[in-house]
Amino acid sequence: MIGLARRLVRSPVAIGRMFFGPIFQREVRALGRRRAPYWVRFFYTLVLAALVGLVFSSMWDADAVGGIMRQSMMETIAPVVLSTIAVVQFAALGLVAPVLTAGAIADEKRQRTLSTLLTTPLTSRDIVLGKLGSRTVQLLVLSLVPMPLLLALRVFGGVEAEAILASMALGLSIGLLGASLALMFSIWHRRTPSIVFFALCSTAVLVFLPLPLMFLVQWEFSVDERHPLFRCLAPVALLAVLSPDELGGASVADVRGYWIPALGYVLSISAAVVLFAIFVLRGVLRREASGGGNASVVARFVAPGVETPKPPADGRGRDAREVGDRPVLWRELRQTATGSGTRTLIAFGIGIAILLFLYAVAGLDDPGLTVTLMLITAVGLTAQAALSTPTAITAERDAGSWGVLLTTPVGARQIVLGKTLGSMRRLWLAPAVLAFHLLLVMATGWFHPIGVLHALILLLALVFMLASTGVCLGLLCRRGVTAAVLNMGLPLALFLVLPMLTIALMEFRFYSFYRDRSEAVSAFLMVSNPFLMLQEASTVATSEFDRFSFFLRYEKLNSRDTLRVLPFTGLVLLCSGAMAAVGAAALALAMARFNRWCGRPS
């Protein structure tokens, strides 16, 4: 009994040492001295204030008189403000969290200080939990930014305290999942933007994993709102908290069966990821201590460590190769997308297996399957291009080879164009899986080849724009994370924030200019947005013109069936040309400012 009592007394101290040990204290002090967290909080507060101001201005009736009418109006506005803040916080924490933890282990490896930790009594558990805890503090501070406003909503009524706590808990859980995944991937990868991309993709897959599992259990492509797996979806749980009436409840207490299972699912996955990261880091430290000796293939995959160079099989060196007069382009085009040919084949095979599963569940000619795959490919390709293309420059700086490259007689044009084309070439995996699906639906006669041409033009222009801006920002910014975040902010601002802001302005009563020209503004929003154009491209290719309803119907351009495709093709070329022009301007700026940004004398 005495021994058991001693363990119970010591356990809080041991738990506190794991989370709040020397790693935690060092990381918190280091992050507190950086400017980036304060800038993130400033812009996050600015965005929230702007959105709340737009919502309040659009719903407030200045003609209302009397305290009762204004109190009733505030009770109507408060749930809308909560929904706006909760959705923005849910998305913001999911995007910011991987950026915070992406360099946790990768920075140690780049600075060659990971092996120094072997000389300390710290274990892999202390390192992982300490780094994760310090980043979680930043997430917690970020999530508390709108808390005064949310608590003030309780004064005006119309918002339950449980809704505020549930929305905050769901947002933090998504942030914790993204932070845990980024910390795990930082053990394998050295490039921070690549870590952020893999963490974001893994977060999206794990969050929506209960949905395909439910389809697999039911063996039908239908949503059952009463299924336990469906209640584990965090976005659905957030919808249930913010709009309980839509899911059969009158208050948040009636839909606790949604957000509590979703919170438990996300936290359980996060705990499993953290435990696996501890296990992987322990293997890495052991291999570092042993000098990276011989290990099995599984051990090298799970716990990568010091790699021993292998001699060529034929006994000859690999230096005798004809490079040509464009060495940067020659080297960039020979780099694989996933690091090795085996991993590329495995990734492509996984994509094909997912498609076959969807065919078995939904059918090849399902009305929404093609457009859904096109949008998923476009979103994934946008994230991959925005986050990975800046590493073409920043990885050279981190490896110490950038200064060597600048001493060569290779000009700025060859470097910029070579990096851009090489970055575009490494983004072929997701379009290849989509092309496999489009070829199948074309073979069945359900999808017209013009849709493939439209999708190819739009995706190619989108990738070219993001690759060009990524290389330009990689030259301008010293840190890869900064360049990747800025490059990711470009498509978010152009294709998400700008349409939302324009639609909000159209709803304002005092902006009659936008209301009177709503049709022209809607047409501009669609033509300037490649995602909406991809949706319309699927409609054109399937000849089902009334399936979707968006801002602009291209069949209004010409009433004759034989000419419907031609005007829309012109719109596709207009949208793609605008994105290509942005990319060309970024390349021209990068080549003009290359010497000044890089410190090259000539």
PDB file of N, CA, C and O in Angstrom, residues 199-245:
ATOM      1  N   ALA A 199       0.889  16.524 -43.834  1.00  0.00           N
ATOM      2  CA  ALA A 199       0.067  16.625 -42.629  1.00  0.00           C
ATOM      3  C   ALA A 199      -1.350  17.075 -42.965  1.00  0.00           C
ATOM      4  O   ALA A 199      -2.331  16.550 -42.408  1.00  0.00           O
ATOM      5  N   LEU A 200      -1.482  18.055 -43.866  1.00  0.00           N
ATOM      6  CA  LEU A 200      -2.813  18.520 -44.254  1.00  0.00           C
ATOM      7  C   LEU A 200      -3.601  17.423 -44.959  1.00  0.00           C
ATOM      8  O   LEU A 200      -4.793  17.219 -44.679  1.00  0.00           O
ATOM      9  N   CYS A 201      -2.944  16.710 -45.875  1.00  0.00           N
ATOM     10  CA  CYS A 201      -3.626  15.616 -46.573  1.00  0.00           C
ATOM     11  C   CYS A 201      -4.027  14.514 -45.604  1.00  0.00           C
ATOM     12  O   CYS A 201      -5.149  13.985 -45.670  1.00  0.00           O
ATOM     13  N   SER A 202      -3.143  14.155 -44.690  1.00  0.00           N
ATOM     14  CA  SER A 202      -3.455  13.106 -43.714  1.00  0.00           C
ATOM     15  C   SER A 202      -4.569  13.541 -42.776  1.00  0.00           C
ATOM     16  O   SER A 202      -5.420  12.728 -42.394  1.00  0.00           O
ATOM     17  N   THR A 203      -4.574  14.809 -42.392  1.00  0.00           N
ATOM     18  CA  THR A 203      -5.657  15.302 -41.542  1.00  0.00           C
ATOM     19  C   THR A 203      -6.997  15.188 -42.238  1.00  0.00           C
ATOM     20  O   THR A 203      -7.995  14.732 -41.639  1.00  0.00           O
ATOM     21  N   ALA A 204      -7.048  15.591 -43.509  1.00  0.00           N
ATOM     22  CA  ALA A 204      -8.301  15.484 -44.261  1.00  0.00           C
ATOM     23  C   ALA A 204      -8.745  14.035 -44.397  1.00  0.00           C
ATOM     24  O   ALA A 204      -9.934  13.718 -44.250  1.00  0.00           O
ATOM     25  N   VAL A 205      -7.809  13.131 -44.652  1.00  0.00           N
ATOM     26  CA  VAL A 205      -8.151  11.710 -44.806  1.00  0.00           C
ATOM     27  C   VAL A 205      -8.675  11.140 -43.497  1.00  0.00           C
ATOM     28  O   VAL A 205      -9.699  10.433 -43.461  1.00  0.00           O
ATOM     29  N   LEU A 206      -7.994  11.421 -42.390  1.00  0.00           N
ATOM     30  CA  LEU A 206      -8.396  10.859 -41.102  1.00  0.00           C
ATOM     31  C   LEU A 206      -9.701  11.460 -40.598  1.00  0.00           C
ATOM     32  O   LEU A 206     -10.496  10.765 -39.953  1.00  0.00           O
ATOM     33  N   VAL A 207      -9.927  12.738 -40.879  1.00  0.00           N
ATOM     34  CA  VAL A 207     -11.171  13.356 -40.429  1.00  0.00           C
ATOM     35  C   VAL A 207     -12.373  12.748 -41.138  1.00  0.00           C
ATOM     36  O   VAL A 207     -13.418  12.479 -40.525  1.00  0.00           O
ATOM     37  N   PHE A 208     -12.229  12.492 -42.442  1.00  0.00           N
ATOM     38  CA  PHE A 208     -13.341  11.937 -43.218  1.00  0.00           C
ATOM     39  C   PHE A 208     -13.264  10.416 -43.362  1.00  0.00           C
ATOM     40  O   PHE A 208     -14.052   9.843 -44.112  1.00  0.00           O
ATOM     41  N   LEU A 209     -12.353   9.769 -42.671  1.00  0.00           N
ATOM     42  CA  LEU A 209     -12.229   8.318 -42.768  1.00  0.00           C
ATOM     43  C   LEU A 209     -13.488   7.573 -42.333  1.00  0.00           C
ATOM     44  O   LEU A 209     -13.830   6.542 -42.944  1.00  0.00           O
ATOM     45  N   PRO A 210     -14.224   8.012 -41.297  1.00  0.00           N
ATOM     46  CA  PRO A 210     -15.451   7.276 -40.942  1.00  0.00           C
ATOM     47  C   PRO A 210     -16.480   7.215 -42.063  1.00  0.00           C
ATOM     48  O   PRO A 210     -17.278   6.267 -42.102  1.00  0.00           O
ATOM     49  N   LEU A 211     -16.477   8.187 -42.981  1.00  0.00           N
ATOM     50  CA  LEU A 211     -17.481   8.185 -44.058  1.00  0.00           C
ATOM     51  C   LEU A 211     -17.288   7.021 -45.024  1.00  0.00           C
ATOM     52  O   LEU A 211     -18.243   6.258 -45.263  1.00  0.00           O
ATOM     53  N   PRO A 212     -16.088   6.812 -45.622  1.00  0.00           N
ATOM     54  CA  PRO A 212     -15.941   5.625 -46.485  1.00  0.00           C
ATOM     55  C   PRO A 212     -16.060   4.317 -45.719  1.00  0.00           C
ATOM     56  O   PRO A 212     -16.505   3.307 -46.289  1.00  0.00           O
ATOM     57  N   LEU A 213     -15.678   4.313 -44.443  1.00  0.00           N
ATOM     58  CA  LEU A 213     -15.873   3.099 -43.648  1.00  0.00           C
ATOM     59  C   LEU A 213     -17.356   2.779 -43.497  1.00  0.00           C
ATOM     60  O   LEU A 213     -17.761   1.615 -43.537  1.00  0.00           O
ATOM     61  N   MET A 214     -18.163   3.818 -43.342  1.00  0.00           N
ATOM     62  CA  MET A 214     -19.606   3.607 -43.257  1.00  0.00           C
ATOM     63  C   MET A 214     -20.153   3.073 -44.579  1.00  0.00           C
ATOM     64  O   MET A 214     -21.002   2.171 -44.605  1.00  0.00           O
ATOM     65  N   PHE A 215     -19.653   3.626 -45.702  1.00  0.00           N
ATOM     66  CA  PHE A 215     -20.074   3.110 -47.003  1.00  0.00           C
ATOM     67  C   PHE A 215     -19.670   1.653 -47.176  1.00  0.00           C
ATOM     68  O   PHE A 215     -20.419   0.847 -47.739  1.00  0.00           O
ATOM     69  N   LEU A 216     -18.478   1.314 -46.687  1.00  0.00           N
ATOM     70  CA  LEU A 216     -18.005  -0.064 -46.812  1.00  0.00           C
ATOM     71  C   LEU A 216     -18.838  -1.009 -45.972  1.00  0.00           C
ATOM     72  O   LEU A 216     -19.156  -2.126 -46.403  1.00  0.00           O
ATOM     73  N   VAL A 217     -19.225  -0.583 -44.777  1.00  0.00           N
ATOM     74  CA  VAL A 217     -20.054  -1.436 -43.911  1.00  0.00           C
ATOM     75  C   VAL A 217     -21.445  -1.603 -44.493  1.00  0.00           C
ATOM     76  O   VAL A 217     -22.007  -2.708 -44.529  1.00  0.00           O
ATOM     77  N   GLN A 218     -22.025  -0.498 -44.991  1.00  0.00           N
ATOM     78  CA  GLN A 218     -23.364  -0.577 -45.575  1.00  0.00           C
ATOM     79  C   GLN A 218     -23.373  -1.160 -46.978  1.00  0.00           C
ATOM     80  O   GLN A 218     -24.400  -1.642 -47.454  1.00  0.00           O
ATOM     81  N   TRP A 219     -22.212  -1.065 -47.647  1.00  0.00           N
ATOM     82  CA  TRP A 219     -22.059  -1.489 -49.041  1.00  0.00           C
ATOM     83  C   TRP A 219     -23.023  -0.750 -49.964  1.00  0.00           C
ATOM     84  O   TRP A 219     -23.609  -1.281 -50.893  1.00  0.00           O
ATOM     85  N   GLU A 220     -23.216   0.521 -49.678  1.00  0.00           N
ATOM     86  CA  GLU A 220     -24.011   1.380 -50.542  1.00  0.00           C
ATOM     87  C   GLU A 220     -23.554   2.821 -50.341  1.00  0.00           C
ATOM     88  O   GLU A 220     -23.109   3.204 -49.249  1.00  0.00           O
ATOM     89  N   PHE A 221     -23.686   3.605 -51.393  1.00  0.00           N
ATOM     90  CA  PHE A 221     -23.197   4.987 -51.406  1.00  0.00           C
ATOM     91  C   PHE A 221     -24.304   5.920 -50.939  1.00  0.00           C
ATOM     92  O   PHE A 221     -24.803   6.764 -51.676  1.00  0.00           O
ATOM     93  N   SER A 222     -24.701   5.772 -49.668  1.00  0.00           N
ATOM     94  CA  SER A 222     -25.750   6.602 -49.095  1.00  0.00           C
ATOM     95  C   SER A 222     -25.372   6.970 -47.667  1.00  0.00           C
ATOM     96  O   SER A 222     -24.734   6.189 -46.958  1.00  0.00           O
ATOM     97  N   VAL A 223     -25.792   8.174 -47.245  1.00  0.00           N
ATOM     98  CA  VAL A 223     -25.448   8.685 -45.923  1.00  0.00           C
ATOM     99  C   VAL A 223     -26.558   8.324 -44.949  1.00  0.00           C
ATOM    100  O   VAL A 223     -27.724   8.657 -45.175  1.00  0.00           O
ATOM    101  N   ASP A 224     -26.171   7.660 -43.881  1.00  0.00           N
ATOM    102  CA  ASP A 224     -27.101   7.311 -42.814  1.00  0.00           C
ATOM    103  C   ASP A 224     -26.765   8.183 -41.601  1.00  0.00           C
ATOM    104  O   ASP A 224     -25.737   7.982 -40.944  1.00  0.00           O
ATOM    105  N   GLU A 225     -27.604   9.153 -41.299  1.00  0.00           N
ATOM    106  CA  GLU A 225     -27.323  10.092 -40.218  1.00  0.00           C
ATOM    107  C   GLU A 225     -27.356   9.419 -38.842  1.00  0.00           C
ATOM    108  O   GLU A 225     -26.841   9.979 -37.878  1.00  0.00           O
ATOM    109  N   ARG A 226     -27.978   8.263 -38.746  1.00  0.00           N
ATOM    110  CA  ARG A 226     -28.047   7.585 -37.453  1.00  0.00           C
ATOM    111  C   ARG A 226     -26.893   6.629 -37.233  1.00  0.00           C
ATOM    112  O   ARG A 226     -26.772   6.054 -36.150  1.00  0.00           O
ATOM    113  N   HIS A 227     -26.027   6.437 -38.235  1.00  0.00           N
ATOM    114  CA  HIS A 227     -24.922   5.495 -38.102  1.00  0.00           C
ATOM    115  C   HIS A 227     -23.870   6.050 -37.145  1.00  0.00           C
ATOM    116  O   HIS A 227     -23.554   7.238 -37.175  1.00  0.00           O
ATOM    117  N   PRO A 228     -23.299   5.206 -36.272  1.00  0.00           N
ATOM    118  CA  PRO A 228     -22.276   5.708 -35.327  1.00  0.00           C
ATOM    119  C   PRO A 228     -21.043   6.276 -36.011  1.00  0.00           C
ATOM    120  O   PRO A 228     -20.446   7.242 -35.509  1.00  0.00           O
ATOM    121  N   LEU A 229     -20.643   5.704 -37.153  1.00  0.00           N
ATOM    122  CA  LEU A 229     -19.473   6.233 -37.838  1.00  0.00           C
ATOM    123  C   LEU A 229     -19.725   7.624 -38.398  1.00  0.00           C
ATOM    124  O   LEU A 229     -18.824   8.466 -38.425  1.00  0.00           O
ATOM    125  N   PHE A 230     -20.947   7.866 -38.840  1.00  0.00           N
ATOM    126  CA  PHE A 230     -21.261   9.189 -39.378  1.00  0.00           C
ATOM    127  C   PHE A 230     -21.202  10.256 -38.290  1.00  0.00           C
ATOM    128  O   PHE A 230     -20.850  11.406 -38.553  1.00  0.00           O
ATOM    129  N   ARG A 231     -21.493   9.890 -37.063  1.00  0.00           N
ATOM    130  CA  ARG A 231     -21.457  10.838 -35.950  1.00  0.00           C
ATOM    131  C   ARG A 231     -20.041  11.143 -35.488  1.00  0.00           C
ATOM    132  O   ARG A 231     -19.845  11.999 -34.624  1.00  0.00           O
ATOM    133  N   CYS A 232     -19.048  10.435 -36.028  1.00  0.00           N
ATOM    134  CA  CYS A 232     -17.651  10.709 -35.683  1.00  0.00           C
ATOM    135  C   CYS A 232     -17.013  11.758 -36.580  1.00  0.00           C
ATOM    136  O   CYS A 232     -15.848  12.109 -36.377  1.00  0.00           O
ATOM    137  N   LEU A 233     -17.738  12.239 -37.581  1.00  0.00           N
ATOM    138  CA  LEU A 233     -17.193  13.240 -38.491  1.00  0.00           C
ATOM    139  C   LEU A 233     -17.196  14.600 -37.803  1.00  0.00           C
ATOM    140  O   LEU A 233     -18.251  15.115 -37.412  1.00  0.00           O
ATOM    141  N   ALA A 234     -16.022  15.196 -37.671  1.00  0.00           N
ATOM    142  CA  ALA A 234     -15.920  16.479 -36.977  1.00  0.00           C
ATOM    143  C   ALA A 234     -16.669  17.604 -37.701  1.00  0.00           C
ATOM    144  O   ALA A 234     -17.328  18.421 -37.040  1.00  0.00           O
ATOM    145  N   PRO A 235     -16.610  17.735 -39.044  1.00  0.00           N
ATOM    146  CA  PRO A 235     -17.397  18.794 -39.695  1.00  0.00           C
ATOM    147  C   PRO A 235     -18.895  18.634 -39.480  1.00  0.00           C
ATOM    148  O   PRO A 235     -19.609  19.622 -39.279  1.00  0.00           O
ATOM    149  N   VAL A 236     -19.380  17.398 -39.506  1.00  0.00           N
ATOM    150  CA  VAL A 236     -20.802  17.170 -39.243  1.00  0.00           C
ATOM    151  C   VAL A 236     -21.136  17.523 -37.801  1.00  0.00           C
ATOM    152  O   VAL A 236     -22.194  18.086 -37.504  1.00  0.00           O
ATOM    153  N   ALA A 237     -20.234  17.183 -36.874  1.00  0.00           N
ATOM    154  CA  ALA A 237     -20.465  17.519 -35.468  1.00  0.00           C
ATOM    155  C   ALA A 237     -20.514  19.025 -35.269  1.00  0.00           C
ATOM    156  O   ALA A 237     -21.337  19.537 -34.497  1.00  0.00           O
ATOM    157  N   LEU A 238     -19.643  19.766 -35.963  1.00  0.00           N
ATOM    158  CA  LEU A 238     -19.680  21.225 -35.859  1.00  0.00           C
ATOM    159  C   LEU A 238     -20.985  21.781 -36.411  1.00  0.00           C
ATOM    160  O   LEU A 238     -21.566  22.712 -35.842  1.00  0.00           O
ATOM    161  N   LEU A 239     -21.477  21.196 -37.509  1.00  0.00           N
ATOM    162  CA  LEU A 239     -22.773  21.606 -38.055  1.00  0.00           C
ATOM    163  C   LEU A 239     -23.894  21.314 -37.075  1.00  0.00           C
ATOM    164  O   LEU A 239     -24.823  22.113 -36.912  1.00  0.00           O
ATOM    165  N   ALA A 240     -23.813  20.173 -36.387  1.00  0.00           N
ATOM    166  CA  ALA A 240     -24.839  19.830 -35.403  1.00  0.00           C
ATOM    167  C   ALA A 240     -24.828  20.790 -34.226  1.00  0.00           C
ATOM    168  O   ALA A 240     -25.879  21.156 -33.697  1.00  0.00           O
ATOM    169  N   VAL A 241     -23.661  21.244 -33.826  1.00  0.00           N
ATOM    170  CA  VAL A 241     -23.567  22.186 -32.704  1.00  0.00           C
ATOM    171  C   VAL A 241     -24.096  23.557 -33.102  1.00  0.00           C
ATOM    172  O   VAL A 241     -24.819  24.210 -32.330  1.00  0.00           O
ATOM    173  N   LEU A 242     -23.763  23.993 -34.315  1.00  0.00           N
ATOM    174  CA  LEU A 242     -24.154  25.334 -34.746  1.00  0.00           C
ATOM    175  C   LEU A 242     -25.583  25.403 -35.264  1.00  0.00           C
ATOM    176  O   LEU A 242     -26.225  26.443 -35.168  1.00  0.00           O
ATOM    177  N   SER A 243     -26.071  24.302 -35.833  1.00  0.00           N
ATOM    178  CA  SER A 243     -27.438  24.270 -36.371  1.00  0.00           C
ATOM    179  C   SER A 243     -28.117  22.985 -35.923  1.00  0.00           C
ATOM    180  O   SER A 243     -28.291  22.047 -36.716  1.00  0.00           O
ATOM    181  N   PRO A 244     -28.484  22.873 -34.656  1.00  0.00           N
ATOM    182  CA  PRO A 244     -29.073  21.614 -34.178  1.00  0.00           C
ATOM    183  C   PRO A 244     -30.429  21.318 -34.805  1.00  0.00           C
ATOM    184  O   PRO A 244     -30.822  20.148 -34.884  1.00  0.00           O
ATOM    185  N   ASP A 245     -31.145  22.348 -35.272  1.00  0.00           N
ATOM    186  CA  ASP A 245     -32.453  22.106 -35.865  1.00  0.00           C
ATOM    187  C   ASP A 245     -32.366  21.283 -37.145  1.00  0.00           C
ATOM    188  O   ASP A 245     -33.299  20.552 -37.480  1.00  0.00           O
TER     189      ASP A 245
END
